[in-house]
């Protein structure tokens, strides 16, 4: 790939200055249009040491309004970043709609240093690159425009630039200490870099190999590529705004032909008060010691609780954490997204909450809202919730590949039991806050929610993140089943 690039390309100074004057005006105009249309943009700069990246990035930034972009310089991960999957540190930095994020080195430099160079097993390298392609595909599907530039120079030019830098007495401060051993390893890094570029060059996030022996030529090439692609995207978005934003799929399928997992659940299961007390104490005692084993083995744990309103999610979580050390877990209640959360990809707020190695994150409702309430209440398009099954599975696969234990609970009750609990909440003053008008409205759409839940359970129960359906009509039985499932899974994983 890289050996076929013509590095002799250059541009005359007068032509360069004329083009830069023109590009400066156009870039400013396009940035304002993208902001008004809510188009989020990600620009990735990668390349060889001494390729002129800092100078080219600075030239690229000059025409832009600093209120609309943020530059992220990617260096050695901090302690917190090392305790989470590689892609987490970049998910948390994606721009809001209408803004631009520029990465001075990115997830690719980290993948190269943390996986390729250190002779990590091929399976881990594959999983790492797979996670990167998932990341870029999900952003592209959500309307993000992604540019990836690799600044390519010859070995001879790199050597001359090193000599010039050393002659000026300028330290290579831009290089992380961990990279010093590889900074002049051009020949060794070439096949690793080509392998990475080849395996991550996609239609939705293609690599732009940029000839950078001449910095002026590279600058013009990058700006021209950016301008053309952004103009095309703006034209498409403007055209799309003339069409319907939320066309619904009215294809009718008989209910008997759709997934019916929940119809087979035996809701008559129950425990006596004596059985409940004995089993609860037993599993809580085992769980108490397991949380410390989890911490010592640096395994993250993610627990997801979904289910009907008043099904007992909160009660199950409360008994689960009753004897735990609060320093090792967090309960994360998920409600209506804020304006800031709505301005990002819907998975952004969940990536911000994933636990560090050795810790637990317990989600009281979760990312499954996209295929449940958002689907049923028409809060997203058909296209968005239908692709969410794949995006959710990819998210959980990334967690699992990092070593995260993922358990998901659907607490199931029938409509009659829910009605009794609603009425009981209304009668008890200190529980009235739990019942809202939306809860009553949702009951009217029971069949639609059941259909959505059945499809969710079928399409997102995987070997690495299985669903456990909890029979919830009897609260005691449900709470013990949750405790038992968590304990048995942890004991199995922490052998």
Coordinates of C-alpha atoms in Angstrom, one line a residue:
X1 CA 0.0 0.0 0.0
X2 CA 2.4 2.7 1.2
X3 CA 5.2 1.7 -1.2
X4 CA 3.0 2.6 -4.2
X5 CA 2.5 6.2 -3.0
X6 CA 4.3 8.9 -5.1
X7 CA 6.1 11.0 -2.5
X8 CA 7.6 13.3 -5.1
X9 CA 4.5 15.4 -5.4
X10 CA 4.9 19.1 -4.5
X11 CA 3.3 22.5 -5.1
X12 CA 4.8 25.9 -5.9
X13 CA 4.6 28.5 -3.1
X14 CA 2.5 31.0 -5.1
X15 CA -0.1 28.4 -6.0
X16 CA -0.1 27.2 -2.4
X17 CA -0.8 30.7 -1.0
X18 CA -3.6 31.3 -3.5
X19 CA -5.3 28.0 -2.7
X20 CA -4.9 28.6 1.1
X21 CA -6.6 32.0 0.8
X22 CA -9.5 30.4 -1.1
X23 CA -9.7 27.4 1.3
X24 CA -9.7 29.6 4.4
X25 CA -12.9 31.3 3.3
X26 CA -14.6 28.1 2.2
X27 CA -13.7 26.2 5.4
X28 CA -15.2 28.9 7.6
X29 CA -18.4 28.9 5.6
X30 CA -18.7 25.1 5.7
X31 CA -18.1 25.0 9.4
X32 CA -21.0 27.4 10.0
X33 CA -23.3 25.4 7.7
X34 CA -22.4 22.1 9.4
X35 CA -23.1 23.6 12.8
X36 CA -26.5 24.8 11.7
X37 CA -27.4 21.4 10.1
X38 CA -26.1 19.5 13.2
X39 CA -23.4 17.5 11.2
X40 CA -20.8 16.1 13.6
X41 CA -17.3 15.7 12.2
X42 CA -14.3 13.7 13.3
X43 CA -10.9 14.3 11.8
X44 CA -8.1 11.8 12.5
X45 CA -4.4 12.6 11.9
X46 CA -1.9 9.8 11.9
X47 CA 1.5 9.4 10.3
X48 CA 5.2 8.9 10.7
X49 CA 7.3 10.8 13.3
X50 CA 8.6 14.0 11.7
X51 CA 5.9 13.9 9.1
X52 CA 5.0 17.5 9.9
X53 CA 1.7 16.6 11.7
X54 CA 1.8 19.4 14.2
X55 CA 2.3 22.1 11.6
X56 CA -0.3 20.7 9.2
X57 CA -2.9 20.4 12.0
X58 CA -2.2 24.0 13.0
X59 CA -2.7 25.1 9.4
X60 CA -5.9 23.1 9.2
X61 CA -7.2 24.8 12.4
X62 CA -6.5 28.4 11.5
X63 CA -9.6 28.9 9.3
X64 CA -12.0 27.3 11.9
X65 CA -13.9 29.0 14.6
X66 CA -12.4 27.7 17.9
X67 CA -15.9 27.7 19.5
X68 CA -16.9 24.9 17.1
X69 CA -14.0 22.4 17.4
X70 CA -11.9 20.6 20.0
X71 CA -8.4 19.2 19.5
X72 CA -7.5 16.0 21.3
X73 CA -3.8 15.0 21.5
X74 CA -3.5 11.3 22.1
X75 CA -0.7 10.2 24.3
X76 CA 0.1 7.5 26.8
X77 CA -3.1 6.3 28.6
X78 CA -3.6 7.4 32.1
X79 CA -4.3 4.9 34.9
X80 CA -8.1 5.2 34.5
X81 CA -7.9 4.6 30.7
X82 CA -5.8 1.5 31.2
X83 CA -8.6 0.1 33.4
X84 CA -11.1 0.3 30.5
X85 CA -11.3 -1.0 26.9
X86 CA -9.2 1.0 24.5
X87 CA -12.1 2.5 22.5
X88 CA -13.7 3.9 25.7
X89 CA -11.3 6.8 25.9
X90 CA -12.3 7.9 22.4
X91 CA -16.0 7.3 22.7
X92 CA -16.0 9.8 25.5
X93 CA -14.4 12.4 23.3
X94 CA -16.8 12.3 20.3
X95 CA -18.2 15.6 19.3
X96 CA -21.8 16.8 19.7
X97 CA -23.8 17.4 16.6
X98 CA -22.6 20.3 14.6
X99 CA -19.1 20.3 16.2
X100 CA -15.7 19.0 15.0
X101 CA -13.3 16.8 16.9
X102 CA -9.7 16.7 15.6
X103 CA -7.5 13.9 16.9
X104 CA -3.7 14.5 16.9
X105 CA -3.0 10.8 16.7
X106 CA -5.9 8.5 17.8
X107 CA -7.1 5.0 18.5
X108 CA -4.8 3.8 15.7
X109 CA -1.6 5.0 17.4
X110 CA -2.8 3.3 20.6
X111 CA -3.7 0.1 18.8
X112 CA -0.2 0.1 17.1
X113 CA 1.6 0.7 20.4
X114 CA -0.5 -1.4 22.7
X115 CA -1.1 -4.4 20.4
X116 CA 1.0 -4.7 17.3
X117 CA 4.4 -3.7 18.7
X118 CA 4.3 -5.7 21.8
X119 CA 3.6 -9.1 20.1
X120 CA 0.1 -9.4 21.5
X121 CA -1.7 -12.6 20.3
X122 CA -3.4 -12.3 17.0
X123 CA -6.8 -12.9 18.6
X124 CA -6.4 -9.7 20.7
X125 CA -5.2 -7.7 17.7
X126 CA -8.2 -8.9 15.7
X127 CA -10.6 -8.0 18.6
X128 CA -9.0 -4.6 18.9
X129 CA -9.3 -3.7 15.2
X130 CA -12.8 -5.1 15.2
X131 CA -13.7 -2.8 18.1
X132 CA -12.3 0.1 16.1
X133 CA -14.4 -0.7 13.0
X134 CA -17.5 -1.1 15.2
X135 CA -16.8 2.3 16.7
X136 CA -16.5 4.0 13.3
X137 CA -19.4 2.2 11.7
X138 CA -21.8 3.2 14.5
X139 CA -20.8 6.8 14.3
X140 CA -21.1 6.9 10.5
X141 CA -24.5 5.3 10.7
X142 CA -25.6 8.0 13.1
X143 CA -24.5 10.8 10.7
X144 CA -20.9 11.4 11.8
X145 CA -18.6 12.4 9.0
X146 CA -15.2 10.7 9.5
X147 CA -11.9 11.7 7.9
X148 CA -8.7 9.7 8.4
X149 CA -5.5 11.1 7.2
X150 CA -2.2 9.2 7.2
X151 CA 0.8 11.5 6.6
X152 CA 3.3 9.5 4.6
X153 CA 7.0 10.4 4.2
X154 CA 10.0 8.5 3.0
X155 CA 12.6 7.1 5.3
X156 CA 15.2 9.5 3.9
X157 CA 13.0 12.6 4.5
X158 CA 12.3 11.5 8.0
X159 CA 16.0 11.1 8.7
X160 CA 16.7 14.6 7.3
X161 CA 14.0 16.1 9.5
X162 CA 15.4 14.4 12.5
X163 CA 18.8 15.8 11.8
X164 CA 17.3 19.3 11.3
X165 CA 15.4 19.1 14.6
X166 CA 18.5 17.8 16.5
X167 CA 20.6 20.6 14.9
X168 CA 18.3 23.2 16.2
X169 CA 18.5 21.7 19.6
X170 CA 14.7 21.1 19.7
X171 CA 13.8 18.1 21.9
X172 CA 11.3 15.6 20.5
X173 CA 8.9 16.5 23.2
X174 CA 6.0 15.5 21.1
X175 CA 7.0 11.9 21.4
X176 CA 5.8 9.9 24.4
X177 CA 8.6 8.3 26.4
X178 CA 7.1 4.9 25.5
X179 CA 7.7 5.6 21.8
X180 CA 11.4 6.5 22.0
X181 CA 12.4 2.9 21.2
X182 CA 10.4 3.0 18.0
X183 CA 10.8 6.6 16.8
X184 CA 13.5 5.6 14.3
X185 CA 12.2 2.1 13.5
X186 CA 10.8 3.0 10.1
X187 CA 11.4 -0.4 8.5
X188 CA 10.0 -2.3 11.5
X189 CA 6.9 -0.2 11.7
X190 CA 6.2 -0.2 8.0
X191 CA 4.5 -3.7 7.7
X192 CA 2.6 -3.2 11.0
X193 CA 1.3 0.2 9.8
X194 CA 0.3 -1.2 6.4
X195 CA -1.5 -4.1 8.1
X196 CA -3.4 -1.7 10.3
X197 CA -4.4 0.6 7.4
X198 CA -5.5 -2.3 5.2
X199 CA -7.7 -3.8 7.9
X200 CA -9.5 -0.6 8.8
X201 CA -10.0 1.1 5.4
X202 CA -13.8 1.1 5.0
X203 CA -16.3 2.9 2.8
X204 CA -17.8 4.8 5.7
X205 CA -14.3 5.8 7.2
X206 CA -11.7 5.5 4.4
X207 CA -8.0 6.2 4.8
X208 CA -6.6 9.2 2.9
X209 CA -2.9 8.5 2.4
X210 CA -1.4 11.9 2.2
X211 CA 2.0 12.6 0.5
X212 CA 3.8 14.7 3.1
X213 CA 7.4 15.0 1.8
X214 CA 6.2 18.5 0.8
X215 CA 4.2 20.0 3.7
X216 CA 2.5 22.6 1.5
X217 CA 1.3 19.9 -0.9
X218 CA 0.0 17.8 2.1
X219 CA -1.8 20.8 3.6
X220 CA -3.6 21.6 0.3
X221 CA -4.4 17.9 -0.3
X222 CA -6.0 17.6 3.2
X223 CA -8.0 20.8 3.0
X224 CA -9.3 20.0 -0.5
X225 CA -10.3 16.5 0.6
X226 CA -12.1 17.8 3.7
X227 CA -13.9 20.6 1.8
X228 CA -15.2 18.3 -1.0
X229 CA -16.5 15.7 1.4
X230 CA -18.1 18.2 3.7
X231 CA -19.8 20.0 0.8
X232 CA -21.2 16.7 -0.4
X233 CA -22.5 15.8 3.1
X234 CA -24.1 19.2 3.5
X235 CA -25.9 18.9 0.2
X236 CA -27.2 15.5 1.2
X237 CA -28.4 16.6 4.6
X238 CA -30.1 19.7 3.1
X239 CA -31.9 17.4 0.6
X240 CA -32.9 14.9 3.3
X241 CA -34.4 17.7 5.4
X242 CA -37.0 18.1 2.6
X243 CA -38.1 14.5 3.0
X244 CA -39.9 12.9 6.0
X245 CA -37.5 12.4 8.9
X246 CA -39.4 9.6 10.5
X247 CA -41.1 7.3 8.0
X248 CA -42.7 4.4 9.9
X249 CA -42.7 0.8 8.7
X250 CA -46.3 -0.3 8.5
X251 CA -45.7 -3.8 7.2
X252 CA -48.2 -6.0 9.0
X253 CA -47.0 -9.3 10.5
X254 CA -49.5 -11.5 12.4
X255 CA -48.7 -11.6 16.1
X256 CA -48.5 -15.4 16.0
X257 CA -45.6 -15.2 13.6
X258 CA -43.5 -12.9 15.8
X259 CA -41.1 -13.9 18.6
X260 CA -43.1 -15.0 21.7
X261 CA -40.4 -15.7 24.3
X262 CA -42.3 -14.1 27.1
X263 CA -45.5 -16.2 26.6
X264 CA -43.7 -19.3 27.9
X265 CA -42.6 -17.7 31.2
X266 CA -44.1 -19.5 34.2
X267 CA -45.2 -16.6 36.5
X268 CA -46.6 -18.9 39.1
X269 CA -43.2 -19.6 40.7
X270 CA -42.8 -18.4 44.2
X271 CA -41.0 -18.7 47.5
X272 CA -42.2 -18.8 51.1
X273 CA -41.0 -16.2 53.5
X274 CA -38.8 -18.8 55.3
X275 CA -37.2 -20.0 52.0
X276 CA -36.6 -16.5 50.8
X277 CA -34.8 -15.4 54.0
X278 CA -32.6 -18.4 54.1
X279 CA -31.6 -18.3 50.4
X280 CA -31.2 -14.5 50.3
X281 CA -28.7 -14.6 53.2
X282 CA -26.8 -17.5 51.7
X283 CA -26.3 -15.8 48.3
X284 CA -25.6 -12.4 49.8
X285 CA -22.8 -14.0 51.9
X286 CA -21.3 -15.6 48.9
X287 CA -21.6 -12.4 46.9
X288 CA -19.9 -10.4 49.6
X289 CA -16.6 -12.4 49.1
X290 CA -17.0 -12.6 45.3
X291 CA -16.9 -8.8 44.9
X292 CA -13.4 -8.8 46.4
X293 CA -12.3 -11.7 44.1
X294 CA -13.6 -9.7 41.2
X295 CA -11.6 -6.7 42.3
X296 CA -8.4 -8.7 42.8
X297 CA -8.7 -10.3 39.4
X298 CA -9.5 -6.9 37.8
X299 CA -12.6 -8.1 36.1
X300 CA -15.3 -5.5 35.4
X301 CA -18.9 -6.5 35.9
X302 CA -21.9 -5.0 34.1
X303 CA -25.4 -5.8 35.3
X304 CA -28.4 -4.6 33.3
X305 CA -32.0 -4.5 34.7
X306 CA -34.9 -4.1 32.3
X307 CA -38.5 -5.0 32.7
X308 CA -42.1 -3.7 33.0
X309 CA -42.9 -0.7 35.2
X310 CA -43.3 -1.9 38.8
X311 CA -41.8 -5.2 38.0
X312 CA -39.3 -5.0 40.9
X313 CA -36.1 -3.8 39.3
X314 CA -35.3 -1.5 42.1
X315 CA -36.0 -4.1 44.8
X316 CA -33.8 -6.7 43.0
X317 CA -30.9 -4.2 42.8
X318 CA -31.3 -3.2 46.5
X319 CA -31.0 -6.8 47.7
X320 CA -28.1 -7.4 45.3
X321 CA -26.0 -4.5 46.7
X322 CA -27.3 -4.7 50.3
X323 CA -24.1 -6.3 51.7
X324 CA -21.6 -5.0 49.1
X325 CA -18.8 -2.5 49.6
X326 CA -20.0 0.7 48.0
X327 CA -16.5 1.6 46.8
X328 CA -16.7 -1.3 44.4
X329 CA -20.1 -0.7 42.7
X330 CA -22.2 2.0 41.2
X331 CA -26.0 1.9 40.5
X332 CA -26.8 4.0 37.4
X333 CA -30.4 4.9 36.9
X334 CA -31.2 5.7 33.3
X335 CA -33.9 8.3 32.6
X336 CA -34.8 10.7 29.8
X337 CA -31.6 11.8 28.1
X338 CA -30.5 15.4 28.6
X339 CA -30.0 17.9 25.8
X340 CA -26.2 17.2 25.9
X341 CA -26.8 13.5 25.6
X342 CA -29.2 13.9 22.8
X343 CA -26.6 15.9 20.9
X344 CA -24.3 12.9 20.7
X345 CA -24.7 9.3 19.5
X346 CA -27.1 7.5 21.8
X347 CA -24.4 5.1 23.1
X348 CA -22.2 8.0 24.2
X349 CA -23.8 8.4 27.6
X350 CA -23.5 4.6 28.3
X351 CA -19.8 4.5 27.3
X352 CA -19.2 7.2 29.9
X353 CA -20.6 4.9 32.6
X354 CA -18.8 1.6 32.0
X355 CA -16.9 0.4 35.0
X356 CA -13.2 0.2 35.6
X357 CA -11.4 -3.1 35.9
X358 CA -12.5 -4.8 39.2
X359 CA -15.6 -2.7 39.7
X360 CA -19.3 -3.1 39.0
X361 CA -21.8 -1.0 37.1
X362 CA -25.5 -1.8 37.7
X363 CA -27.8 -0.2 35.2
X364 CA -31.4 0.4 36.2
X365 CA -32.7 0.6 32.6
X366 CA -30.0 0.9 29.9
X367 CA -29.1 1.2 26.3
X368 CA -32.0 -1.1 25.5
X369 CA -34.3 1.9 25.7
X370 CA -33.5 2.4 22.1
X371 CA -35.4 -0.8 21.1
X372 CA -38.0 -0.5 23.8
X373 CA -39.5 2.9 24.8
X374 CA -37.9 4.8 21.9
X375 CA -39.2 2.3 19.4
X376 CA -42.7 2.1 20.8
X377 CA -43.1 5.8 21.4
X378 CA -41.6 6.8 18.0
X379 CA -38.7 8.7 19.6
X380 CA -36.4 7.4 16.9
X381 CA -36.7 6.3 13.4
X382 CA -37.3 2.7 12.3
X383 CA -33.9 2.7 10.7
X384 CA -32.3 3.8 14.0
X385 CA -33.9 1.2 16.3
X386 CA -33.5 -1.6 13.8
X387 CA -29.8 -1.1 13.5
X388 CA -29.5 -0.7 17.3
X389 CA -29.6 -4.5 17.7
X390 CA -26.3 -4.8 15.9
X391 CA -24.8 -1.8 17.7
X392 CA -25.8 -3.1 21.1
X393 CA -24.3 -6.5 20.4
X394 CA -21.1 -4.9 19.2
X395 CA -20.9 -2.7 22.3
X396 CA -21.4 -5.8 24.6
X397 CA -18.9 -7.8 22.5
X398 CA -16.3 -5.0 23.0
X399 CA -16.9 -5.2 26.8
X400 CA -16.7 -9.0 26.8
X401 CA -13.4 -9.0 24.8
X402 CA -11.9 -6.7 27.4
X403 CA -12.8 -9.2 30.1
X404 CA -16.1 -7.7 31.3
X405 CA -18.7 -10.0 32.7
X406 CA -22.1 -8.9 31.3
X407 CA -25.4 -10.1 32.8
X408 CA -28.8 -8.9 31.7
X409 CA -32.1 -9.4 33.5
X410 CA -35.6 -8.9 32.2
X411 CA -38.0 -8.8 35.1
X412 CA -41.3 -10.2 33.8
X413 CA -44.8 -9.7 35.3
X414 CA -48.3 -10.0 33.8
X415 CA -50.7 -7.0 33.3
X416 CA -52.8 -8.0 36.3
X417 CA -49.9 -8.0 38.7
X418 CA -48.8 -4.7 37.4
X419 CA -52.2 -3.2 37.9
X420 CA -52.3 -4.4 41.5
X421 CA -48.9 -2.8 42.2
X422 CA -49.9 0.5 40.6
X423 CA -53.0 0.7 42.8
X424 CA -51.0 -0.2 45.9
X425 CA -48.4 2.5 45.1
X426 CA -51.2 5.1 44.8
X427 CA -52.5 4.2 48.3
X428 CA -49.2 4.4 50.1
X429 CA -48.0 8.1 50.5
X430 CA -44.3 7.4 50.5
X431 CA -44.6 5.3 47.3
X432 CA -46.8 7.6 45.2
X433 CA -43.7 9.2 43.6
X434 CA -43.1 5.9 41.9
X435 CA -46.2 6.1 39.8
X436 CA -46.6 8.6 37.0
X437 CA -49.1 9.4 34.2
X438 CA -46.6 7.8 31.8
X439 CA -46.8 4.5 33.7
X440 CA -50.6 4.4 33.1
X441 CA -50.2 5.4 29.4
X442 CA -47.6 2.7 28.9
X443 CA -50.1 0.1 30.1
X444 CA -52.3 1.0 27.2
X445 CA -49.5 -0.1 24.9
X446 CA -48.7 -3.4 26.6
X447 CA -48.9 -5.4 23.4
X448 CA -46.5 -3.1 21.6
X449 CA -44.0 -3.2 24.5
X450 CA -44.3 -7.0 24.7
X451 CA -43.6 -7.3 21.0
X452 CA -40.6 -5.0 21.3
X453 CA -39.3 -7.0 24.4
X454 CA -39.7 -10.3 22.6
X455 CA -37.7 -9.2 19.6
X456 CA -35.1 -7.6 21.9
X457 CA -34.6 -10.8 23.9
X458 CA -34.3 -12.8 20.7
X459 CA -31.8 -10.6 18.9
X460 CA -29.5 -9.5 21.7
X461 CA -29.1 -12.6 23.9
X462 CA -25.6 -13.8 23.1
X463 CA -23.1 -16.2 24.5
X464 CA -21.0 -13.3 25.8
X465 CA -24.0 -11.3 27.2
X466 CA -27.0 -13.5 27.8
X467 CA -30.4 -12.4 29.0
X468 CA -31.9 -14.0 32.1
X469 CA -35.7 -13.8 32.3
X470 CA -36.8 -13.4 35.9
X471 CA -40.3 -14.5 36.8
X472 CA -41.4 -11.5 38.8
X473 CA -45.0 -11.9 40.0
X474 CA -43.6 -13.1 43.3
X475 CA -41.0 -10.6 44.4
X476 CA -39.2 -13.0 46.8
X477 CA -38.7 -15.5 44.0
X478 CA -37.4 -12.8 41.6
X479 CA -34.9 -11.4 44.1
X480 CA -33.4 -14.7 44.9
X481 CA -33.2 -15.7 41.2
X482 CA -31.2 -12.5 40.5
X483 CA -28.9 -13.1 43.4
X484 CA -28.4 -16.8 42.5
X485 CA -27.7 -16.0 38.8
X486 CA -25.1 -13.3 39.7
X487 CA -23.4 -15.5 42.3
X488 CA -23.2 -18.6 40.1
X489 CA -21.9 -16.6 37.1
X490 CA -19.2 -14.9 39.2
X491 CA -18.1 -18.2 40.7
X492 CA -17.9 -19.7 37.2
X493 CA -15.9 -16.8 35.8
X494 CA -13.6 -16.3 38.7
X495 CA -12.4 -19.9 39.0

